[in-house]
Coordinates of C-alpha atoms in Angstrom, one line a residue:
X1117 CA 72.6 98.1 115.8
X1118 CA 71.0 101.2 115.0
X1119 CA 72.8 102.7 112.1
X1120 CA 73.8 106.1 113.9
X1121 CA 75.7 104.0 115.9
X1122 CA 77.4 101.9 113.3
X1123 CA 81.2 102.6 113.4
X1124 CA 81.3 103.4 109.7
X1125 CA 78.2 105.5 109.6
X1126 CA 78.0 108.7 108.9
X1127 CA 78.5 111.5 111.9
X1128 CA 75.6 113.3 113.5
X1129 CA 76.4 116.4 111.2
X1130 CA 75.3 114.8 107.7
X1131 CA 71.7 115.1 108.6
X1132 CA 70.6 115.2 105.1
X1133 CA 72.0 111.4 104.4
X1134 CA 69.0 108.8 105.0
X1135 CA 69.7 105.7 106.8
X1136 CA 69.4 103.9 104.1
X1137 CA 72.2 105.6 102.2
X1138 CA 74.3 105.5 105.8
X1139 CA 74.0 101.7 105.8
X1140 CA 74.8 101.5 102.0
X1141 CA 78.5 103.5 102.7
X1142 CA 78.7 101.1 105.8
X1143 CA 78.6 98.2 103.5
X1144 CA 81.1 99.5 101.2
X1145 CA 83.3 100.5 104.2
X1146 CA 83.1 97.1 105.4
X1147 CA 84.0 95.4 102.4
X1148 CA 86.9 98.1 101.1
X1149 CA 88.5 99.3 103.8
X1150 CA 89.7 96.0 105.9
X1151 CA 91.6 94.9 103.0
X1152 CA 93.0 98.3 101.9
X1153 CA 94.3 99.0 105.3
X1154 CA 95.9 95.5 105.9
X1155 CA 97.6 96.6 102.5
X1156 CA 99.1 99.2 103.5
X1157 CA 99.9 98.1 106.8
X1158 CA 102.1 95.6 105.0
X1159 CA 103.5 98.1 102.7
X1160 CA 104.6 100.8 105.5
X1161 CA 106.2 97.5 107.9
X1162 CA 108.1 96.7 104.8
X1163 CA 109.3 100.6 104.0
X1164 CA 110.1 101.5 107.4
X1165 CA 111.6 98.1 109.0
X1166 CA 114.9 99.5 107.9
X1167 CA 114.6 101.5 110.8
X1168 CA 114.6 98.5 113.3
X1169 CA 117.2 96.6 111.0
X1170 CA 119.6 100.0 111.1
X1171 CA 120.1 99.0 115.1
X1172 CA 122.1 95.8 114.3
X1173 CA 122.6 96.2 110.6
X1174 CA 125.1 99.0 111.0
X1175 CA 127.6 97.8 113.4
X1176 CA 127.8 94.2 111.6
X1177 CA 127.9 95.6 107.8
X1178 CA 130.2 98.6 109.5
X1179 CA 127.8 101.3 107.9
X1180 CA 128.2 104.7 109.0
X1181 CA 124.6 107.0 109.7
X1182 CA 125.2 108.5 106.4
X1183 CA 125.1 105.4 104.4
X1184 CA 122.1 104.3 106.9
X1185 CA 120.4 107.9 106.0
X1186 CA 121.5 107.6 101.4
X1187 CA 119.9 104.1 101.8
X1188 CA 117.0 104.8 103.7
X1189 CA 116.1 107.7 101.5
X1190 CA 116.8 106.6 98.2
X1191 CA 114.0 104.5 98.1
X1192 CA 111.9 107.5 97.4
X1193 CA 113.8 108.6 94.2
X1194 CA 112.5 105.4 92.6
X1195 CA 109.0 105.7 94.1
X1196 CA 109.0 109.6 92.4
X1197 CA 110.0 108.2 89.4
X1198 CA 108.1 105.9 88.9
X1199 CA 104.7 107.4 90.7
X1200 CA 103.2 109.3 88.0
X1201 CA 103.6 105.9 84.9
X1202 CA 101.9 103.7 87.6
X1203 CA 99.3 105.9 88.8
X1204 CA 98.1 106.3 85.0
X1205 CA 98.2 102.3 84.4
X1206 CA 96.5 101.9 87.5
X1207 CA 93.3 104.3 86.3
X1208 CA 93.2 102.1 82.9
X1209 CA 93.6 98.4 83.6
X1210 CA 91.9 98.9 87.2
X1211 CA 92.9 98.7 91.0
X1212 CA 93.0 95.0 91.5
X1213 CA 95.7 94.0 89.2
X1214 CA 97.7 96.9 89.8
X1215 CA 97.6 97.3 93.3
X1216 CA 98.3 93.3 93.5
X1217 CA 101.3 93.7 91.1
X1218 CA 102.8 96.2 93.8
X1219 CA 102.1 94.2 96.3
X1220 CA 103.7 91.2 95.0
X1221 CA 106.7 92.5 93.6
X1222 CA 107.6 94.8 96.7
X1223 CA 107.4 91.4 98.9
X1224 CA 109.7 89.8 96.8
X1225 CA 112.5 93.1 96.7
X1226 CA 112.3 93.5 100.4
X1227 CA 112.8 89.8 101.6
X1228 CA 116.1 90.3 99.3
X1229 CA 117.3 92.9 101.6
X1230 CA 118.0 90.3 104.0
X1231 CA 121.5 89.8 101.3
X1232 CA 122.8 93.2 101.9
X1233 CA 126.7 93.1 102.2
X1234 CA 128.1 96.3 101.0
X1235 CA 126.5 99.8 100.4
X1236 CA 125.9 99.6 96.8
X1237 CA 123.6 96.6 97.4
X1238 CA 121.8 98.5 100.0
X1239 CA 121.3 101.6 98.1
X1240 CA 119.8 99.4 94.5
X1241 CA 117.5 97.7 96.9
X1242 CA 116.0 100.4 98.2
X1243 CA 116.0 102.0 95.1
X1244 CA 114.0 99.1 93.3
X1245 CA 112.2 98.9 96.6
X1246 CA 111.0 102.4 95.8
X1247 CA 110.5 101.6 92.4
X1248 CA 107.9 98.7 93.1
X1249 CA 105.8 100.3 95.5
X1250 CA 105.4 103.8 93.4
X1251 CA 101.7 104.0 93.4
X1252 CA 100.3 101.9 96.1
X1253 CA 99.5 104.9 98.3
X1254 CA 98.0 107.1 95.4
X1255 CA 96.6 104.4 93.6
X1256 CA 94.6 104.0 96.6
X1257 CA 93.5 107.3 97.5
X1258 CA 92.4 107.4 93.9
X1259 CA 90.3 104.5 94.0
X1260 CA 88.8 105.7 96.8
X1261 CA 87.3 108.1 95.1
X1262 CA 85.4 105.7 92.6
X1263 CA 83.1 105.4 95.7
X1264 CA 83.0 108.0 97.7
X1265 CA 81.9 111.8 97.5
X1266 CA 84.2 114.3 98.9
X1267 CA 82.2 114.9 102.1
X1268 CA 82.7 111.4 103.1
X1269 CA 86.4 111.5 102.6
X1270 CA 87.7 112.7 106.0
X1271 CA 87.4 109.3 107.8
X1272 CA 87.5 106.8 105.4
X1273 CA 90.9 108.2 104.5
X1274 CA 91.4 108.4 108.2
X1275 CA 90.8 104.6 108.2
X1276 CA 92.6 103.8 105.5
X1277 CA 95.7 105.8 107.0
X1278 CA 95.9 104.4 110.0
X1279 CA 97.5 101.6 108.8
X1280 CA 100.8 103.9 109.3
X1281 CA 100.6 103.7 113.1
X1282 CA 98.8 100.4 113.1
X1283 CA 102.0 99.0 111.8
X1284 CA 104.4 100.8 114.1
X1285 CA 101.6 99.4 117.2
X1286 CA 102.3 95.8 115.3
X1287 CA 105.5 95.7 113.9
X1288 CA 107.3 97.4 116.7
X1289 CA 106.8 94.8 119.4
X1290 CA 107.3 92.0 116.4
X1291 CA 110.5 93.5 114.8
X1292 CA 112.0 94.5 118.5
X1293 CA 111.3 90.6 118.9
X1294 CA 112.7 89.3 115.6
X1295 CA 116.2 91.4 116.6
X1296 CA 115.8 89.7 119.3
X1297 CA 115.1 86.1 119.1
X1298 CA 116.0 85.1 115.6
X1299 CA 119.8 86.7 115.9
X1300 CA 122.1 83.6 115.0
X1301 CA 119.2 81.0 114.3
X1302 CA 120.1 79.3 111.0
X1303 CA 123.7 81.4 110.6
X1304 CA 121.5 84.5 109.6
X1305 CA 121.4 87.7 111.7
X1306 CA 118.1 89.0 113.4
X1307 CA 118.2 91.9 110.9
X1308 CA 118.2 89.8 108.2
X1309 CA 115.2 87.5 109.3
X1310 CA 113.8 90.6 109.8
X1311 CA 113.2 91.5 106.3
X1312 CA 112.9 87.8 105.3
X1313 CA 110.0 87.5 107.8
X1314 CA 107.8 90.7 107.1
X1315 CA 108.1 90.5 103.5
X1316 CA 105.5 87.5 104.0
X1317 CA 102.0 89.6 104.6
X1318 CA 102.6 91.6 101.4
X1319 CA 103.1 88.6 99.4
X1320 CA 99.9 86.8 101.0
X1321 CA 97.8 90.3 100.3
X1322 CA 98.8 90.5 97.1
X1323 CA 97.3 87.3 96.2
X1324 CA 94.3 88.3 97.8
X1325 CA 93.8 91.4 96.0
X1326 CA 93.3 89.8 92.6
X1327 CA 90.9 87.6 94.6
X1328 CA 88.2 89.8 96.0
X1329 CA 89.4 93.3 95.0
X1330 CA 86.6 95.0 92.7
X1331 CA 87.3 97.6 90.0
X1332 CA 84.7 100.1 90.8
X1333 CA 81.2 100.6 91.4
X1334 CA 79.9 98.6 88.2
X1335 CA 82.0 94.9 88.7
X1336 CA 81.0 94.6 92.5
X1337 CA 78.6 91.6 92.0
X1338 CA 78.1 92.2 96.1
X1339 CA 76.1 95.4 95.2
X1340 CA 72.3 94.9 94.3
X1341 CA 71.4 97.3 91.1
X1342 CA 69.8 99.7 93.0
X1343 CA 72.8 100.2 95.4
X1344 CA 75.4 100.8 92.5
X1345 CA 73.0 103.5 90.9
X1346 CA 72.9 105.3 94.1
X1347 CA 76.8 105.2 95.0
X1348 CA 77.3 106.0 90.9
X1349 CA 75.2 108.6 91.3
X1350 CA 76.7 110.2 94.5
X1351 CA 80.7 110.1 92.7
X1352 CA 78.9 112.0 90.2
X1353 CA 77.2 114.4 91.9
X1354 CA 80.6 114.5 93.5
X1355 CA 82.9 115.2 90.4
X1356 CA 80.9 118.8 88.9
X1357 CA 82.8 120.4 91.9
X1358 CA 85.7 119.3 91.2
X1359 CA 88.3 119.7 87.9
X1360 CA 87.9 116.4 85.9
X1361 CA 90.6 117.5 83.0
X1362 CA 93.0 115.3 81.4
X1363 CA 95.8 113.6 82.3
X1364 CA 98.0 116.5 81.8
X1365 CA 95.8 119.0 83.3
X1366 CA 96.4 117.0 86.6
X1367 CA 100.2 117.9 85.8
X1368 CA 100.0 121.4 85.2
X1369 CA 97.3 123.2 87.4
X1370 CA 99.0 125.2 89.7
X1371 CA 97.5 124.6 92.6
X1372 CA 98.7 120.9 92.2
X1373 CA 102.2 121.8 92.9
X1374 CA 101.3 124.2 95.8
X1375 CA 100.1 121.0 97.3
X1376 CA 102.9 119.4 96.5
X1377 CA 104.9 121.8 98.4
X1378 CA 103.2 121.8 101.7
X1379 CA 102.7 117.7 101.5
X1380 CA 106.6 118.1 100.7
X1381 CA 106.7 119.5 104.4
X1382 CA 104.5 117.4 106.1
X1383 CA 106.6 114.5 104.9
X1384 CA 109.8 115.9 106.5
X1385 CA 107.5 115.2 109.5
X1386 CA 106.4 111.7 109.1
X1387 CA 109.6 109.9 108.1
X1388 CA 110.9 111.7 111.4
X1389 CA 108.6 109.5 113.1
X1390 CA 108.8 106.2 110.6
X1391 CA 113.3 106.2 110.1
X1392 CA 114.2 107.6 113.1
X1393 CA 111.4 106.7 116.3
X1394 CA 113.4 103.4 117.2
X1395 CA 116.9 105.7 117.3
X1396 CA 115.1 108.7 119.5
X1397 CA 113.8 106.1 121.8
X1398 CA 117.2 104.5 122.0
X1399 CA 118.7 107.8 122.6
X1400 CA 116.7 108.4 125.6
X1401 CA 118.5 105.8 127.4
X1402 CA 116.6 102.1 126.4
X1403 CA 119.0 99.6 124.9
X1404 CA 117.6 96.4 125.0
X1405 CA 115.6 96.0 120.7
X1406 CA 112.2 94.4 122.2
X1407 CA 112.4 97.0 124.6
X1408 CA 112.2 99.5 122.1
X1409 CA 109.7 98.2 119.8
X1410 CA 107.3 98.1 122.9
X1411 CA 107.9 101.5 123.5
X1412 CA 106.7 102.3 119.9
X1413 CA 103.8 101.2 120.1
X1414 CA 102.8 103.8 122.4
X1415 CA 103.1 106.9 119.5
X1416 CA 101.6 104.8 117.4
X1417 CA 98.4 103.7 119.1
X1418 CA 97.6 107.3 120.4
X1419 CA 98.2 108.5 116.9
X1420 CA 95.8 106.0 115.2
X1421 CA 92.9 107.1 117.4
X1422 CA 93.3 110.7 117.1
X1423 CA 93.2 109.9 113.0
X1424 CA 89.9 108.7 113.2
X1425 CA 88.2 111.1 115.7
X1426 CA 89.7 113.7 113.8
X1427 CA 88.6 112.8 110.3
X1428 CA 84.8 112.3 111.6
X1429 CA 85.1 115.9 113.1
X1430 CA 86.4 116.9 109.6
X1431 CA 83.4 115.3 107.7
X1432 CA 80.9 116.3 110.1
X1433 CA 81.9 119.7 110.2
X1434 CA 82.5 119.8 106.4
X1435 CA 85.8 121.9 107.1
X1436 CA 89.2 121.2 106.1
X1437 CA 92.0 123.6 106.2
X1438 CA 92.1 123.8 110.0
X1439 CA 91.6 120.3 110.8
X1440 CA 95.1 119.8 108.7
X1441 CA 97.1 122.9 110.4
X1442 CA 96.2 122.6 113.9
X1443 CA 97.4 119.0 114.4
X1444 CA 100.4 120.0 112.0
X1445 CA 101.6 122.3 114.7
X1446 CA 100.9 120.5 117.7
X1447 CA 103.0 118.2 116.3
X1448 CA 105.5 120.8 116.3
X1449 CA 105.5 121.0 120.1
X1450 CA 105.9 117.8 120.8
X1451 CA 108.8 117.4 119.0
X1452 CA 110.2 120.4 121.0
X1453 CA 108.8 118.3 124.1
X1454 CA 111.0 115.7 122.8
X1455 CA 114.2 116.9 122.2
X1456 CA 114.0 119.5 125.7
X1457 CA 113.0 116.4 127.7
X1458 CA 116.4 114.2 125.5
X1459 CA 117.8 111.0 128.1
X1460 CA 117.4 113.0 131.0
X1461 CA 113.6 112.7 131.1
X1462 CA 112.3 109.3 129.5
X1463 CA 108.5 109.9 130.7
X1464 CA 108.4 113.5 129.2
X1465 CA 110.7 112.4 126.1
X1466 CA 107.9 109.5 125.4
X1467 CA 105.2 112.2 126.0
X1468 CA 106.9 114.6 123.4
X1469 CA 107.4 111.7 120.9
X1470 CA 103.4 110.8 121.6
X1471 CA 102.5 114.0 120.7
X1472 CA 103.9 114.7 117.7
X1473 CA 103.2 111.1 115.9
X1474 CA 99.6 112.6 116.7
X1475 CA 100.5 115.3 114.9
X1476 CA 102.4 114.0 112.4
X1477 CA 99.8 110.9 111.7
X1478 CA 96.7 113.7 111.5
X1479 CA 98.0 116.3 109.8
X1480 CA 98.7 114.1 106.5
X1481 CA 95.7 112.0 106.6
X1482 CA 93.2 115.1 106.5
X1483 CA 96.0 116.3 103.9
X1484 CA 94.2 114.2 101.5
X1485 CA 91.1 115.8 101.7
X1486 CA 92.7 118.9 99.8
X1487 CA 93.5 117.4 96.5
X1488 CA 90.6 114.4 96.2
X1489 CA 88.2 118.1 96.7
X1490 CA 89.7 119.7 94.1
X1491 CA 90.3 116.9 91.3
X1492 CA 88.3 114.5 89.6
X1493 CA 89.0 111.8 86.7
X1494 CA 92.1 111.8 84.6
X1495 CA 93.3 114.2 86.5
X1496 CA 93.2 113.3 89.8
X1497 CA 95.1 110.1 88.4
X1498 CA 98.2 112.2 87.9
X1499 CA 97.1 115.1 90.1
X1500 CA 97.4 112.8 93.0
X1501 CA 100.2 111.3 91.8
X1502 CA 102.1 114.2 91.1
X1503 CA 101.5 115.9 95.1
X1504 CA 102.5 112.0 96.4
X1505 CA 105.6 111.6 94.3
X1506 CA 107.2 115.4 95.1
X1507 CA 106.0 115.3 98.8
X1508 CA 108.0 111.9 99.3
X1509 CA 110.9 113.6 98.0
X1510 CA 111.3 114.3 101.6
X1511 CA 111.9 111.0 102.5
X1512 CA 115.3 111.2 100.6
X1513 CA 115.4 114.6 102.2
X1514 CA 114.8 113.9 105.8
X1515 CA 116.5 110.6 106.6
X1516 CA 119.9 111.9 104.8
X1517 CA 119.7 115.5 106.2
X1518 CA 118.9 114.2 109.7
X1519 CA 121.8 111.3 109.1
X1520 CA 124.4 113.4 108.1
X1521 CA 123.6 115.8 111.2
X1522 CA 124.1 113.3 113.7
X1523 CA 127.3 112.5 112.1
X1524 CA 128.4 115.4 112.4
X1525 CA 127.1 116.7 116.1
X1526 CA 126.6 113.3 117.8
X1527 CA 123.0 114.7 118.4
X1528 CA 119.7 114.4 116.9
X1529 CA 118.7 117.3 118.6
X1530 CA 119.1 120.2 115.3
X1531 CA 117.4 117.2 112.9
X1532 CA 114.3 117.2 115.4
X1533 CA 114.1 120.7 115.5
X1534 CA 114.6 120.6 111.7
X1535 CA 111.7 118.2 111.2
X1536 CA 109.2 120.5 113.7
X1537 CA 110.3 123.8 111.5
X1538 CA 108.8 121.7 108.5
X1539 CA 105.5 121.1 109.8
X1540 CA 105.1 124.0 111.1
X1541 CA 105.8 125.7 107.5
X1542 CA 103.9 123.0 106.1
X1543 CA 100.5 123.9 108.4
X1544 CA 100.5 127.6 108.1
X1545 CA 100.8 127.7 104.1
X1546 CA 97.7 124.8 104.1
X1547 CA 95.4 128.3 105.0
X1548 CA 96.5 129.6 101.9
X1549 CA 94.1 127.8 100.3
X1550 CA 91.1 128.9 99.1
X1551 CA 88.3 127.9 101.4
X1552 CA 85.6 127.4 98.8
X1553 CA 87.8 125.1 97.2
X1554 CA 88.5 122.4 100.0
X1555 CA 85.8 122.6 102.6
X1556 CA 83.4 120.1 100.9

């Protein structure tokens, strides 16, 4: 295969890069990236199969949409907690021990939400749930960096992030089934295997991070000496551009917490999509659960694509602001498509829904791009930690704000509208940023 043509190559726009160096990234891609993304395809089934769950789980433990919408987002007041503390220990003992310990300990908290009987239990499970999983995401992104220069960031985040709408293409159809075919068997309910069942992958992956997960550029025995000086030398290039402070300089900067404010937005968005997709679709007039997970698999796949072709336009065109805002507010429409079309219109509803998971999905993957440009080191340990752990304070935000409204107007209808407002806000203050900054 020529290497212009290699999926993980550089696009046509990096002329400068030799083909050697194209087929060295490849190589790294190809051994990074597989793994990462089945990660974190493992870790968004387990965060968001509450949302399948919620459609038996509710009538039989007699929850009401608020207690659905506490539990759902108090998950992410664990995760802020705890975001920062992890990120730091990740950056000293190293990615594959860290990441694995997530990994395994998340597995092992989610399979014990299959033993939820009352609302206190629901809530400290999603709690701890949050609690074991603070980092993942960041830790990730971080380690990314190790190998990659800024201009090459676009897509292999992109990659990485599709593992978000990979796992609603995946774990739709498989949790629709689960509710489906596993009620009863074995005196448990289909929720309950539910949990029990997708815990597994995140357990399995855990064990094989500490197998084959390197630490960085230097412990990769798969890299001849000649290889590592070039990627080393690339990162380091890389980080002169960028603010490589201290851990507390990744804490205090103040564009740090302007990013936190518009990811803070954008987030409103996404758990839209991830806590609420299976209950819009159900709205719209389909009943039967393996229904419904088919039907999500639609957003999801269409979302995924656009991450990638997006993110090689972003590289190749070395611009970043507008490759976040413009899907950010086309998102916005189609969750105006959405609630206009409501049961009335199932095709146009579905085509609403479509369009803004594109949106949604797009926006926050090229989102990254903003702080990885603009920190380096220490502090883009807790720099990147610090935007993740605020901006998921909208998963508390969103799922209990959007609960609460349908409680108390029978409609989702003013929580979708609520959701579009916020990525709408959260596009438009992303060209605040300084252009010399980010475009790299």
């Amino acid at each position: 295969m020529n290497t212009s043509e290699h999926p993980f190559a550089m696009p046509p726009g990096h002329a400068h890069e030799d083909k050697d160096t194209s087929a060295l990234y490849a190589k790294v891609t190809w051994r990074l990236i597989p793994l990462l993304f089945l990660c974190y395809v493992a870790a968004y089934l387990d965060r968001v199969n509450v949302g399948f769950a919620k459609l038996q789980m509710l009538q039989e433990l007699h929850f009401s949409e608020t207690v659905y919408g506490i539990g759902a987002g108090i998950f992410f007041i664990g995760y802020f907690v705890f975001e920062v503390p992890s990120n730091i220990i990740l950056h000293k003992v190293g990615a594959r021990l860290w990441i694995a310990r997530v990994m395994i300990t998340w597995a092992v908290i989610s399979a014990c939400m299959m033993f939820v009987t009352t609302p206190t239990v629901f809530y400290v499970l999603r709690f701890l749930l949050g609690v074991a999983e603070a980092g993942l995401f960041p830790g990730v992104i971080l380690y990314l960096t190790y190998w990659y220069p800024a201009e090459r960031r676009g897509k292999i985040v992109a990659m990485f992030m599709t593992g978000i709408p990979v796992s609603g293409v995946l774990g739709g159809p498989l949790s629709g089934w689960i509710l489906h075919a596993m009620s009863g068997f074995g005196g448990y309910s289909g929720w309950q295997w539910l949990f029990l069942l997708e815990a597994i992958p995140s357990l399995v992956l855990g064990i094989v991070i500490i197998l084959k997960l390197d630490r960085g550029i230097e412990q990769a025995k798969w890299l001849t000496p000649d290889e590592k000086r070039i990627l080393a030398r690339n990162v380091a290039a890389d980080a002169e551009g960028s603010h490589a402070g201290s851990f507390r300089d990744g804490m205090t900067r103040p564009i740090v917490w302007g990013l936190s404010a518009i990811y803070l937005f954008f987030i409103m968005g996404l758990y839209g999509v991830g806590f609420w997709l299976p209950t819009l679709i159900k709205g719209s007039g389909v009943t039967d659960p393996l229904s419904i997970g088919l039907l999500t698999t639609l957003p999801y796949a269409a979302a995924a694509i656009a991450m990638v072709l997006v993110g090689r336009s972003s590289d190749a065109r070395r611009e970043r602001r507008w490759h976040v805002t413009v899907p950010g507010l086309i998102g916005t429409v189609g969750w105006f498509v959405t609630v206009s079309a409501g049961s009335h219109n199932i095709p146009l509803a579905m085509i609403g829904l479509t369009v803004a998971t594109i949106g949604v999905m797009t926006t926050l993957c090229q989102f990254w791009c903003l702080p990885t440009a603009v920190l380096a080191g220490a502090a883009a340990a807790t720099g990147i930690a610090v935007v993740n752990s605020v901006g998921n304070l909208a998963g508390f935000i969103s799922p209990y704000v959007i609960g609460w409204i349908i409680d108390k107007t029978h409609s989702t209808d003013l929580g979708v509208y609520t959701l579009a407002a916020c990525l709408a806000i959260g596009g438009l203050l992303v060209l605040l940023m300084p252009k010399r900054l980010v475009n790299r």
